[in-house]
XYZ file of C-alpha atoms in Angstrom:
629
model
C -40.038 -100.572 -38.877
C -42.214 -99.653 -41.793
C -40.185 -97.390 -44.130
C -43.404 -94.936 -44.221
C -47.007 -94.630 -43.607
C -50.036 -94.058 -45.704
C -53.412 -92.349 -44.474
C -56.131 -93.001 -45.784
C -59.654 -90.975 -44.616
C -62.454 -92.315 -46.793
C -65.237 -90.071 -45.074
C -63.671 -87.095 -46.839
C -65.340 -88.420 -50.656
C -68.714 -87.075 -48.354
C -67.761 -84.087 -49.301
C -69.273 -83.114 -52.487
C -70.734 -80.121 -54.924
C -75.085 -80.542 -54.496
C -76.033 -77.386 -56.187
C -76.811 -78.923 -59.319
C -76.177 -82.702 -60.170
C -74.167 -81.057 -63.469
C -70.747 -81.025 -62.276
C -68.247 -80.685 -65.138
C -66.863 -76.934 -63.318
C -66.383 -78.649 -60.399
C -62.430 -79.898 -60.343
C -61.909 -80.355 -56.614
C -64.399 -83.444 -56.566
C -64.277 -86.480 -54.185
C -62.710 -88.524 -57.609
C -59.255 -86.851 -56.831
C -58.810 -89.489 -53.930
C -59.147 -92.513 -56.240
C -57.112 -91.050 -58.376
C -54.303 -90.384 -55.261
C -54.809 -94.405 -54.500
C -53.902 -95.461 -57.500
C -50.829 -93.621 -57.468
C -50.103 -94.757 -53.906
C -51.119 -98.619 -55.698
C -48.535 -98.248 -58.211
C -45.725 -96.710 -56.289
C -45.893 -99.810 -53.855
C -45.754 -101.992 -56.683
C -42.684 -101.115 -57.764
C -41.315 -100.535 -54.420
C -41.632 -104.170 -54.515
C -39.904 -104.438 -57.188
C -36.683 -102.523 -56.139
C -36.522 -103.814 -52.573
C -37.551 -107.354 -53.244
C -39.803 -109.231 -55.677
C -42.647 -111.266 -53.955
C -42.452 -114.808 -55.025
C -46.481 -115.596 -54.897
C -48.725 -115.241 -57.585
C -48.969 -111.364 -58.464
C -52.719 -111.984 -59.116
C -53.257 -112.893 -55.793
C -54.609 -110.452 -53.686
C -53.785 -111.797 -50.072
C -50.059 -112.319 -51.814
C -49.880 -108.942 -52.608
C -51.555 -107.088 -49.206
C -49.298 -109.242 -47.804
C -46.694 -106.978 -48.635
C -48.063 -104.228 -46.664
C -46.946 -103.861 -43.350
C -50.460 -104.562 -41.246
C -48.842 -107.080 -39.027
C -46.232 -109.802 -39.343
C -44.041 -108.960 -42.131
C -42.576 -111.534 -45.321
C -39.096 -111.321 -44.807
C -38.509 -110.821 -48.840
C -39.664 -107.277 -48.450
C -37.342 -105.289 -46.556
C -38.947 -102.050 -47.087
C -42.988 -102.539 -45.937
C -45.542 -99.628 -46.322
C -47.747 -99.382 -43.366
C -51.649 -98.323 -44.453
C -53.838 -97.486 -42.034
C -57.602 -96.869 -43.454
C -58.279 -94.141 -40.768
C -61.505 -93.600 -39.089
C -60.369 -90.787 -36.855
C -62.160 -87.527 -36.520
C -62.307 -84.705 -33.890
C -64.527 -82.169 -32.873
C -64.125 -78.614 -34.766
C -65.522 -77.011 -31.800
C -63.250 -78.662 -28.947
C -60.242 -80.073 -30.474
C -57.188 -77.872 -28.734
C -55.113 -77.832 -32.506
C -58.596 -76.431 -34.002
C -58.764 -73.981 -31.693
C -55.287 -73.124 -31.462
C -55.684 -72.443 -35.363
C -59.102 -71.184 -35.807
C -59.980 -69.553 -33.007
C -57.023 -67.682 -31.836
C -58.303 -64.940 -28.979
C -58.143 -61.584 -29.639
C -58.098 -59.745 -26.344
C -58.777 -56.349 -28.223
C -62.305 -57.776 -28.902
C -65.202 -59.517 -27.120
C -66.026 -61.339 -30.420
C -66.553 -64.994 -29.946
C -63.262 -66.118 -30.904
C -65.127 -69.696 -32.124
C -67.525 -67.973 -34.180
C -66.294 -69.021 -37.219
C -66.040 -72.733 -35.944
C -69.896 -72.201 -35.008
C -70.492 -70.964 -38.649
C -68.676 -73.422 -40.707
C -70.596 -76.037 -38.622
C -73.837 -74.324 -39.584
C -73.208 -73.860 -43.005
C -72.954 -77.454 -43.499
C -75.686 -78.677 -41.146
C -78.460 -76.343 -43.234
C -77.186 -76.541 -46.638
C -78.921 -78.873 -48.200
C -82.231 -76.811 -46.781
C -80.720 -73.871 -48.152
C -79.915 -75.725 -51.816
C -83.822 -77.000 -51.882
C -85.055 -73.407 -51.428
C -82.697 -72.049 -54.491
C -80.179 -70.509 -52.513
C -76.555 -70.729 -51.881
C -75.224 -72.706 -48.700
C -72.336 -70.372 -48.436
C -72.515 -67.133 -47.613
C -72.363 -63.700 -49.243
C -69.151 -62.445 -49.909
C -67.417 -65.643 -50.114
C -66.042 -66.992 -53.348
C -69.251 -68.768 -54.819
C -66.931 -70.881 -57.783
C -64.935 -72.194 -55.191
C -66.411 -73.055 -52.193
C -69.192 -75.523 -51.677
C -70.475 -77.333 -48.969
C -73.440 -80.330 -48.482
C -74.336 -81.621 -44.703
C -71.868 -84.081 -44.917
C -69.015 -82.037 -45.391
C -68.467 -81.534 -41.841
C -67.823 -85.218 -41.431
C -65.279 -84.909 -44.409
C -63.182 -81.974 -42.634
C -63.268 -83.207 -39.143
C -62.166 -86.742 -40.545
C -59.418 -84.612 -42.728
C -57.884 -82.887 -39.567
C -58.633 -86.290 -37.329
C -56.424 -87.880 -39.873
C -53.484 -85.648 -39.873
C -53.156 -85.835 -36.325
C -53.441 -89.382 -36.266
C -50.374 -89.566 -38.831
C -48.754 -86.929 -36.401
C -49.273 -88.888 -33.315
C -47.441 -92.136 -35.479
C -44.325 -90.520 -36.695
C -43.505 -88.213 -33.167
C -44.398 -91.704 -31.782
C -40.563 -92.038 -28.997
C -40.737 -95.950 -30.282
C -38.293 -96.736 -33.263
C -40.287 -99.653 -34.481
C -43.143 -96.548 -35.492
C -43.136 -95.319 -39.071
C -41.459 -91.992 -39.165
C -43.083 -90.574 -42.627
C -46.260 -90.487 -43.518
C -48.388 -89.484 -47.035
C -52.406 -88.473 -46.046
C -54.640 -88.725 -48.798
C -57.392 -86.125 -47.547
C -59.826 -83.736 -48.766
C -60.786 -80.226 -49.134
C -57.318 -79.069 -49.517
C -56.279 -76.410 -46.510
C -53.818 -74.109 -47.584
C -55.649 -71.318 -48.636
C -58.015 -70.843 -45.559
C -56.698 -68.422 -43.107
C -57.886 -67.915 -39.270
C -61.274 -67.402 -40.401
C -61.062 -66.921 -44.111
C -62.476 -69.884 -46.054
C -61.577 -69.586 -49.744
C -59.918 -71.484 -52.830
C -61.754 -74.916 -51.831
C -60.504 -74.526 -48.416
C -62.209 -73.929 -45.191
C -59.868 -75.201 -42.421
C -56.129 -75.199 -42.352
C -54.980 -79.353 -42.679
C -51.129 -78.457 -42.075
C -51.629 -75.845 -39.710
C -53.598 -77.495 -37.326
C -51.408 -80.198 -37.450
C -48.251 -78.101 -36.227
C -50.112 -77.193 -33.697
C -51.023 -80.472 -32.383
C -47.433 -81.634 -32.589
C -46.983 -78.521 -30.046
C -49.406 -79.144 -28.200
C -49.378 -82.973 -28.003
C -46.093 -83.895 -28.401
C -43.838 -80.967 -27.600
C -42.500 -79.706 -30.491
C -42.249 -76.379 -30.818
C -40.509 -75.676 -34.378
C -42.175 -76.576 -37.944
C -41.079 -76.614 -41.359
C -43.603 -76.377 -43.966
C -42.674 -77.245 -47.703
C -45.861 -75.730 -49.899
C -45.096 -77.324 -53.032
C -48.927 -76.700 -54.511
C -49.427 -74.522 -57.712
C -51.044 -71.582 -56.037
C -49.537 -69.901 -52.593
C -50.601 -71.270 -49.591
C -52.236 -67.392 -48.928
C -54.011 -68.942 -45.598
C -50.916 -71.231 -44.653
C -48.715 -67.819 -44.470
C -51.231 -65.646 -42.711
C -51.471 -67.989 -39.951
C -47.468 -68.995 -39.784
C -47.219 -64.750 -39.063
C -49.657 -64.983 -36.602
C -48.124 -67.689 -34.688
C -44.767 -66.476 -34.987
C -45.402 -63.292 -33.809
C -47.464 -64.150 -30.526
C -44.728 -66.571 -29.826
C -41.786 -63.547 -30.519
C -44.022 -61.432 -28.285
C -43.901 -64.583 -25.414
C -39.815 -64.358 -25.750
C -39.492 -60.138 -25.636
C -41.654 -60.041 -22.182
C -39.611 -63.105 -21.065
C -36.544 -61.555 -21.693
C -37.906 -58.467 -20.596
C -39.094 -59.592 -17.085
C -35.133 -61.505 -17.022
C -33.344 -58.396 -17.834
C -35.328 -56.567 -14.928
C -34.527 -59.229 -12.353
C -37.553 -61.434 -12.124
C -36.757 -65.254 -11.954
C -36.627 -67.046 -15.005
C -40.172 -67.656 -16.910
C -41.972 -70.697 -16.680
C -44.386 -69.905 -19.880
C -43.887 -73.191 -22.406
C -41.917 -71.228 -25.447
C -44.100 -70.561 -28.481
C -44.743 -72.464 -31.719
C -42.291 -71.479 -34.264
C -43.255 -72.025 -37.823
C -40.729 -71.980 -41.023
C -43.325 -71.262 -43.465
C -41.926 -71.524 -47.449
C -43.855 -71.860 -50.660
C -42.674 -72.472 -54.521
C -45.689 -71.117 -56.818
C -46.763 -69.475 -59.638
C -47.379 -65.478 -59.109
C -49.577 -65.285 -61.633
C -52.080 -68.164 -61.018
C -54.897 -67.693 -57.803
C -54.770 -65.884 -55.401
C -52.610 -63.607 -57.225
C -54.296 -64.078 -60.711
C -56.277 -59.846 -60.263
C -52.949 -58.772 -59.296
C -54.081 -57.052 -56.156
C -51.063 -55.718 -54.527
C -51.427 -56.985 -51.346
C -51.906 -60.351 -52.308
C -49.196 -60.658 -54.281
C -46.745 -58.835 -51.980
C -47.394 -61.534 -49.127
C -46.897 -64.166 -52.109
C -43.552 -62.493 -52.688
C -42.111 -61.753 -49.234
C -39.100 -63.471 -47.816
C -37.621 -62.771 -44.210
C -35.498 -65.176 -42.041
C -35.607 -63.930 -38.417
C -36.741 -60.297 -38.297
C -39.730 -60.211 -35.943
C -39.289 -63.470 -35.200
C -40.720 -64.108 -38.751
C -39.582 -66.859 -40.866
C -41.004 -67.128 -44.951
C -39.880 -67.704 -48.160
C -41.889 -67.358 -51.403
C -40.048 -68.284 -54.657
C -41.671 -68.272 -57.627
C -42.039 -70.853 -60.687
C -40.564 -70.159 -63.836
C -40.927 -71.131 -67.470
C -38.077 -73.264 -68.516
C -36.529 -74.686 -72.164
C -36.357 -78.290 -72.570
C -33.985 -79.530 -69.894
C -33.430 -76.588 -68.205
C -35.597 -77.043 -65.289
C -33.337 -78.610 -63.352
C -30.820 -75.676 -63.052
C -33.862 -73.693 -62.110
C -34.091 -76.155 -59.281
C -30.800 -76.013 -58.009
C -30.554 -72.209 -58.349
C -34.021 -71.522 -56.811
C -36.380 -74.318 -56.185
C -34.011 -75.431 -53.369
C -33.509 -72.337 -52.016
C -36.510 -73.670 -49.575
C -34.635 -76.302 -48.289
C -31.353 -73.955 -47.519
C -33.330 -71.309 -45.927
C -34.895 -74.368 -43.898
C -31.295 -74.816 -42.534
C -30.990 -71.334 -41.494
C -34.164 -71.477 -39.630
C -33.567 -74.507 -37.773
C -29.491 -72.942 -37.220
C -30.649 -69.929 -36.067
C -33.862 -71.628 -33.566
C -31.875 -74.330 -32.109
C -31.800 -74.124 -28.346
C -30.617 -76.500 -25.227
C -34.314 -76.815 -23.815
C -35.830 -78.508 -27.129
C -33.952 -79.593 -29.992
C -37.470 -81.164 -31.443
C -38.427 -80.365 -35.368
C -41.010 -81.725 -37.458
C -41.128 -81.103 -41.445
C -44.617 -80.838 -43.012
C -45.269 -80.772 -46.811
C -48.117 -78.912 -48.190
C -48.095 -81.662 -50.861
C -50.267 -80.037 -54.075
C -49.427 -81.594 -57.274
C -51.421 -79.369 -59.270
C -48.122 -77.208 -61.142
C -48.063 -81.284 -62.585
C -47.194 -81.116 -66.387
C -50.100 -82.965 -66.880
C -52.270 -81.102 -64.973
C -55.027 -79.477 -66.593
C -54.213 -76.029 -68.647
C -57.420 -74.007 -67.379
C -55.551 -74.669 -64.112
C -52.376 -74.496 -64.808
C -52.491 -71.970 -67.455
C -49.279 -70.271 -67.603
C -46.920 -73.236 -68.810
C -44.991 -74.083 -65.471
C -45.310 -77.507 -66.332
C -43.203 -78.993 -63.342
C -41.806 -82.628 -64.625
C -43.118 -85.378 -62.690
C -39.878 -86.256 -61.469
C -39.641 -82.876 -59.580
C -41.821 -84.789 -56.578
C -39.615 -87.648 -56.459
C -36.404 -85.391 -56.557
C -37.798 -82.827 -53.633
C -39.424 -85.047 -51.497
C -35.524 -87.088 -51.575
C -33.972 -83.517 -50.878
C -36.827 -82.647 -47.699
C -36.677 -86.330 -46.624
C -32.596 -86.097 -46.169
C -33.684 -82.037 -44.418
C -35.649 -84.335 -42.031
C -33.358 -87.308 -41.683
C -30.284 -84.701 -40.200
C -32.626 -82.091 -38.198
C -35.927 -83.882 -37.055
C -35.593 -87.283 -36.779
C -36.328 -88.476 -40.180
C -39.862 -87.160 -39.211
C -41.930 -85.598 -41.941
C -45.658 -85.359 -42.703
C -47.549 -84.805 -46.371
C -50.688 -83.529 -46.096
C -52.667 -83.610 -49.923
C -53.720 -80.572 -51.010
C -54.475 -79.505 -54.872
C -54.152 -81.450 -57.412
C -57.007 -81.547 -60.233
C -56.168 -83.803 -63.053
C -56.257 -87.674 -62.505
C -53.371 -87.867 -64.431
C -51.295 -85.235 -62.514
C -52.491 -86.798 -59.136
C -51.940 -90.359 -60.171
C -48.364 -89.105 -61.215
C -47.701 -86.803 -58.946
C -48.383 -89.129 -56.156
C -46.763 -92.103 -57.768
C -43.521 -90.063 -57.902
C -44.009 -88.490 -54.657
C -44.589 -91.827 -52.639
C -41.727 -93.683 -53.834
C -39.310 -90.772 -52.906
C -40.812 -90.808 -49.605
C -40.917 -94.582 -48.717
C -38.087 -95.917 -50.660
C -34.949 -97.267 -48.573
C -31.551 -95.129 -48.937
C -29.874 -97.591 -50.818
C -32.156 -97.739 -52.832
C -33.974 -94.989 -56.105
C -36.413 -94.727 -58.204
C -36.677 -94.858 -62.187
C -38.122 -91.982 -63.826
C -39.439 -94.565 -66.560
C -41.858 -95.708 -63.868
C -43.904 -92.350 -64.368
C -43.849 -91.798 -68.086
C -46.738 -90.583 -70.213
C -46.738 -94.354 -71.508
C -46.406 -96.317 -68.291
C -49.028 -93.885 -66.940
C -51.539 -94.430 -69.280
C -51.217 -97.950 -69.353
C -52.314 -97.196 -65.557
C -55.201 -95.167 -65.985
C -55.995 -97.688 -68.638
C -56.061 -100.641 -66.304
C -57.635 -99.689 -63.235
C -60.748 -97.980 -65.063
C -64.232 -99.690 -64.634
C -67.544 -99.121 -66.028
C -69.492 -98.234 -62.957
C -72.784 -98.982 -62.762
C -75.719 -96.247 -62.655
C -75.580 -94.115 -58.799
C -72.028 -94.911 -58.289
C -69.891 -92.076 -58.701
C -66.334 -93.323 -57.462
C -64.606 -96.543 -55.557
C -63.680 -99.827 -57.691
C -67.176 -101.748 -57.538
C -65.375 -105.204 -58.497
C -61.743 -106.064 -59.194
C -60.952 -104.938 -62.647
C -59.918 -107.830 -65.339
C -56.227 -109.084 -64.467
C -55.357 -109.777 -68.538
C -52.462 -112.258 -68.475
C -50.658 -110.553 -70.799
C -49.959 -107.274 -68.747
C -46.681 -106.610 -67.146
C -46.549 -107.734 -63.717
C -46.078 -103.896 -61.922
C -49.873 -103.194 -63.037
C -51.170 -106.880 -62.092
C -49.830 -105.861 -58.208
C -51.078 -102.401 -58.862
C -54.594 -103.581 -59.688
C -54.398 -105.850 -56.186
C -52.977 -102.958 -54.648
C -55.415 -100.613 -55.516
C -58.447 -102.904 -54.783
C -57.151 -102.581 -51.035
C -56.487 -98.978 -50.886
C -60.210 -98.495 -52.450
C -62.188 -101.162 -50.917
C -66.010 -99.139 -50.551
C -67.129 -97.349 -52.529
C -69.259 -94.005 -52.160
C -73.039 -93.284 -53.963
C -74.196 -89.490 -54.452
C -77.485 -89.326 -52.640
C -80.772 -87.217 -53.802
C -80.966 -83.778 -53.061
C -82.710 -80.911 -53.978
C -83.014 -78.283 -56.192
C -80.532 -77.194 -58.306
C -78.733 -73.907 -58.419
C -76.629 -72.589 -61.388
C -72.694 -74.087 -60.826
C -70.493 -70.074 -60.556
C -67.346 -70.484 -62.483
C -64.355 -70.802 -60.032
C -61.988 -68.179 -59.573
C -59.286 -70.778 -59.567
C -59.716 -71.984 -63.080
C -60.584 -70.028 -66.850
C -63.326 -67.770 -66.268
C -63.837 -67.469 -69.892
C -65.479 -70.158 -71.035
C -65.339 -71.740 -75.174
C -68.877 -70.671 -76.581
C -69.727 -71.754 -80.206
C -69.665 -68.962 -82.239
C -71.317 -70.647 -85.318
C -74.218 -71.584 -82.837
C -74.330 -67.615 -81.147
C -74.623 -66.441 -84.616
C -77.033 -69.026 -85.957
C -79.775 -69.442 -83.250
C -81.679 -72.464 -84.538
C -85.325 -72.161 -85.984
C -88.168 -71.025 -83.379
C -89.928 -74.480 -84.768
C -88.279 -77.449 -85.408
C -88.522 -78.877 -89.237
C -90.271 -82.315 -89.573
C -87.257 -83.808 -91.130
C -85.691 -83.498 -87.323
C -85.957 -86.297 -84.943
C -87.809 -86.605 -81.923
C -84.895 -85.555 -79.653
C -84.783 -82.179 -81.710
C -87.847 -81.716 -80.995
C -88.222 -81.725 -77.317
C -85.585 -78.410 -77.770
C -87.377 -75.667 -75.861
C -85.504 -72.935 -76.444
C -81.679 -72.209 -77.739
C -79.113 -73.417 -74.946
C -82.442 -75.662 -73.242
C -81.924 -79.571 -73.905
C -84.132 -82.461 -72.638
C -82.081 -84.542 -70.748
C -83.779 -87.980 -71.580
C -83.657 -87.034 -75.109
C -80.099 -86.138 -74.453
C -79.089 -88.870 -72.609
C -80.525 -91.469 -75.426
C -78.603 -89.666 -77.821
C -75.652 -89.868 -76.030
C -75.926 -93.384 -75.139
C -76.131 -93.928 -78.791
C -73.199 -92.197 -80.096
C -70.702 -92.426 -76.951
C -68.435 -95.174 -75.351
C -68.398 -95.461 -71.585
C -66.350 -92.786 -70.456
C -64.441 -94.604 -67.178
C -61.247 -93.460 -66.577
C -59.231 -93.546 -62.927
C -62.592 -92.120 -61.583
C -65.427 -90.840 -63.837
C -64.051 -87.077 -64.622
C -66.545 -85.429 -65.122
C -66.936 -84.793 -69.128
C -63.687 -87.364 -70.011
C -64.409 -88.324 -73.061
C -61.343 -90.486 -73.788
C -60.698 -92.520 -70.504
C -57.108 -92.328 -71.576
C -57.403 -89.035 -71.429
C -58.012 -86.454 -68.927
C -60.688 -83.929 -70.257
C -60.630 -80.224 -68.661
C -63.699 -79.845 -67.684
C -63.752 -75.871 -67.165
C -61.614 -75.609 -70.952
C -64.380 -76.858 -72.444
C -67.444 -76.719 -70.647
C -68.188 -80.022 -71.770
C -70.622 -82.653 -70.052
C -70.045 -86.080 -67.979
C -71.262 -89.061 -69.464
C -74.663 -89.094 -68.875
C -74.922 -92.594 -68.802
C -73.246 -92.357 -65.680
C -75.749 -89.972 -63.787
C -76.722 -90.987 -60.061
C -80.095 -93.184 -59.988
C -81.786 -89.984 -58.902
C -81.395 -88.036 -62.028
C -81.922 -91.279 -64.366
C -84.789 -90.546 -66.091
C -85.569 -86.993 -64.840
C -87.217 -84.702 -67.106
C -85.747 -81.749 -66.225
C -83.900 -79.153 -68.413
C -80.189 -78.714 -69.074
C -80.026 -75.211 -69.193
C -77.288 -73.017 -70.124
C -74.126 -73.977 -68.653
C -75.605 -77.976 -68.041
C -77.435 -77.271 -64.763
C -80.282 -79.125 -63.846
C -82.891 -76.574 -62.824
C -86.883 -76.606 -62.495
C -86.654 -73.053 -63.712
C -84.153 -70.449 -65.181
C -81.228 -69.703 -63.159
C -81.096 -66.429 -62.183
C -77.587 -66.080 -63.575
C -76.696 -67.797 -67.074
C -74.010 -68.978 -68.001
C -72.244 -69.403 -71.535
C -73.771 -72.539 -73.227
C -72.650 -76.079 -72.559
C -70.898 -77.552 -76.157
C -71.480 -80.955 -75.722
C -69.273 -82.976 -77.334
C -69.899 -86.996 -78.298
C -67.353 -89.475 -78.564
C -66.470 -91.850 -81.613
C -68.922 -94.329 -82.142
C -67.505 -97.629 -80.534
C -66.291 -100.115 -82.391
C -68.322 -103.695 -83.136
């Protein structure tokens, strides 16, 4: 049996910003799955390592895939990862979970209860139509900064969902040879959309349809969510109450009818939903302090109502205290998990399945416009949970337990975070991890290795095997094979329209770094002779050529590959924060359709045929060290 699974849904880098082919604001960007593999790529690697070395040539590819449980198995490995490259999908308007989630009836309304199925569906069909005309493809009233859509999208979110309960079907799979964990590397993230309430990147909920399809599929009528992610899983909890209390209403009338004489009910007993998040009360949604909002984010009950949540809240920490913070608090998850499943536990159905809302986005390496209130989680908090939730699992469900991606912004703190995460998760018992294996060295030596100059269009996958140098340690040679397997196509931005200004995201700084030398000294209405060319072309303060621009920057800046290109990394050891600075990608590495373009970079680095209706503060642009001879 394959100690766990990995899911991977490649039709979810389809979904992707099109406003404007500027995209430094944008940090939930189809990169953040390459960035996932290579963590996945690593952690197998050294999984090899612990449970057995593999005697072939590390720089053999077929030596190392062999290692990965897609068939007949080497017997030197006794611990093989199963990876399934999944082309499942499901229909948003049919699929029973979807519904079950999304378009739960109200019988105090004749509203379509699908309508916001029908809408989502729309908004993605006609945005690109939309986007050519100058407006926005989502609608009024919903969070500009933080949710975007193209036509393509749809295939990315029904893929997303079709994935999850693919990995579902796999680990509540009756046969013992199955795989009974599973990671899914997916994208948009879920946890923040609520019945009908897209917002924070999020328009469908990825964990909570998938409890629902282990109900409805498989028979198991009690979950256990772990949100782990930065921010509260706002959308996660709204629809956990929901389901709760239609299935405490189901067990009042049944005891009801019971208690009056009637025979015995034969209505299927409810989904019931542990629901418990650790998260910073400060950071979105709770960032404007509206007291709603944060009350939900701070509410804990176990039973009343038949309601069953539990919100603790990060906290700073000194240097090695952390860890007492987790055994005091942190854990208290995990305990209150027990009580739930104590307190549930019937004769009819003793079934359980545990769920992790895996964002790795409280990361200390995650950027600080996201993460801006020094949480700074150690990496070796997602190794040490997921051990402490995978023994949860292992006495009450089976050893059955799903994670589901959700934030995560940083390639650095993905790449980490999943590294860590994975080998917790697939490891034998008897065997653990090394917190070395995750360092700030060992993990840029990774990012370090896997990056490749990509050639013009491309704007993530591994386009050709990157250089195996003899002299590298043999964990990043089988990481490098690894990865080329986990990323084997990769994905082009196509053309599209006109460009609309990028709104800053309500999930990152919304004050943006302006130059105050440049505010206070505008530059000359003409430009002197002594200037060059590209100074010339300068229309107006804030208003850049971009071939001008581009041919200056080709001059003065290195290639700026990293995991994935990220979107204004300068250093590729190095992740930049693209809404701290306001900085610019490499422009060398624009899609084909914007090479040579003479549009303007206005205000804010959008690409625009005239002025936004909105500007922005003023993209600094900032050039790298001349390379080296």
């Amino acid at each position: 049996m394959a100690s766990a699974s990995i899911f991977i849904q490649d039709v979810c880098y389809q979904h992707r910003y099109i406003r404007s082919r500027d995209t430094s604001l944008i940090v939930e960007r189809p990169e953040r799955l390459t960035a996932v593999k290579v963590g996945l790529a690593a952690a197998v690697a050294r999984i090899q390592d612990v449970v057995g070395k593999p005697t072939e040539d590390p720089n053999d590819l077929a030596a190392a895939l062999d290692k990965l449980t897609l068939g007949a198995q080497s017997s030197s490995v006794t611990a093989p990862i199963n990876v399934v490259h999944s082309s499942a999908t499901l229909d948003l308007l049919n699929h029973p979970a979807v519904q079950f989630t999304h378009a739960f009836p109200d019988h105090n309304t004749t509203q379509d209860s699908n309508e916001y199925l029908k809408n989502l569906k729309k908004w993605s069909e006609d945005s690109a139509e939309k986007i050519s005309k100058g407006d926005s493809e989502i609608p009024e009233g919903l969070a500009q900064g933080d949710l975007y859509l193209c036509p393509e999208s749809l295939n990315a979110i029904q893929g997303a969902l079709g994935t999850v309960c693919e990995s579902i079907d796999t680990v509540a799979d009756p046969d013992p040879s199955t795989s009974k964990r599973a990671f899914v590397a997916i994208r948009p993230p879920g946890h923040h959309c609520g019945e009908d309430t897209p917002s924070g990147f999020c328009f469908v909920n990825n964990v909570v349809v998938g409890a629902a399809h282990a109900h409805l599929k498989h028979g198991i009528n009690r979950v256990v969510i772990f949100d782990i992610d930065l921010h509260h899983g706002n959308g996660t909890q709204s629809l956990v109450w929901a389901i709760n209390a239609e299935a405490q209403r189901q067990r009042l009338e049944a005891e009801a009818r019971l208690e009056s004489g009637e025979p015995p009910s034969t209505i299927t007993p409810g989904l019931q939903i542990y629901y418990s998040s650790i998260h910073d009360i400060l950071s979105y949604p709770c960032e404007d302090g509206t007291p709603s909002i944060v009350q939900a984010a701070s509410v804990s009950i176990s039973g009343a109502h038949g309601q069953w949540i539990e919100n603790v809240h990060l906290r700073n920490y000194e240097s090695g205290g952390f860890w007492d913070l987790y055994e005091k608090d942190y854990k208290k998850i995990i305990r209150k998990a027990e009580e739930f499943v104590q307190s549930t536990a019937t004769n009819v159905n003793e079934d359980l399945l545990v769920i992790i809302s895996c964002g790795l986005d409280a990361s200390e390496h995650e950027y600080a416009s996201m993460s801006r209130h020094g949480r700074k989680v150690p990496t070796n908090f997602y190794a040490q949970f997921t051990k402490d939730a995978r023994a949860f699992a292992e006495k009450y469900a089976k050893g059955r337990m799903v994670s589901v991606l959700e934030g995560g912004y940083s390639d650095r703190a993905l790449t980490s975070g999943t590294f860590a995460h994975f080998c917790a998760l697939s490891l034998p018992e008897e065997h653990t991890w090394d917190e070395s294996w995750w360092n700030e060295d060992n993990i840029l030596k990774l990012q370090s290795a896997v990056k490749a100059k990509k050639p013009k269009g491309r704007a993530s996958g591994s386009l050709s095997a990157p250089l195996m140098d003899s002299e590298q340690e043999p964990w990043l040679r089988r990481t490098l094979s690894i990865f080329q397997y986990l990323e084997p196509v990769p994905f082009k931005n196509s053309k599209r329209g006109k460009s609309i200004p990028v709104e800053p995201s309500s999930r990152t700084l919304r004050q943006r770094k302006i130059d105050n030398a440049s505010a206070s000294n505008p530059p000359p209405a003409k430009p002197s002779p002594a200037k060059s060319k590209a100074t010339e072309k300068i229309t107006s303060p804030g208003t850049t050529n971009l071939s001008s621009l581009k041919s200056k920057a080709k001059e003065t800046m290195p290639n700026a590959g990293g995991i994935a290109e990220n979107n204004g990394a300068g250093d590729p050891d190095e992740d930049s924060d693209p809404s701290s600075t306001g900085s610019l990608s490499s422009l060398s590495s624009l899609p084909d359709s914007v090479q040579g373009d003479e549009r303007l970079v206005e205000g804010g680095g959008h690409l625009s045929n005239s002025a936004p209706s909105k500007k922005l503060p003023r993209v600094i642009l900032k050039l790298g060290p001349r390379p080296s001879s």
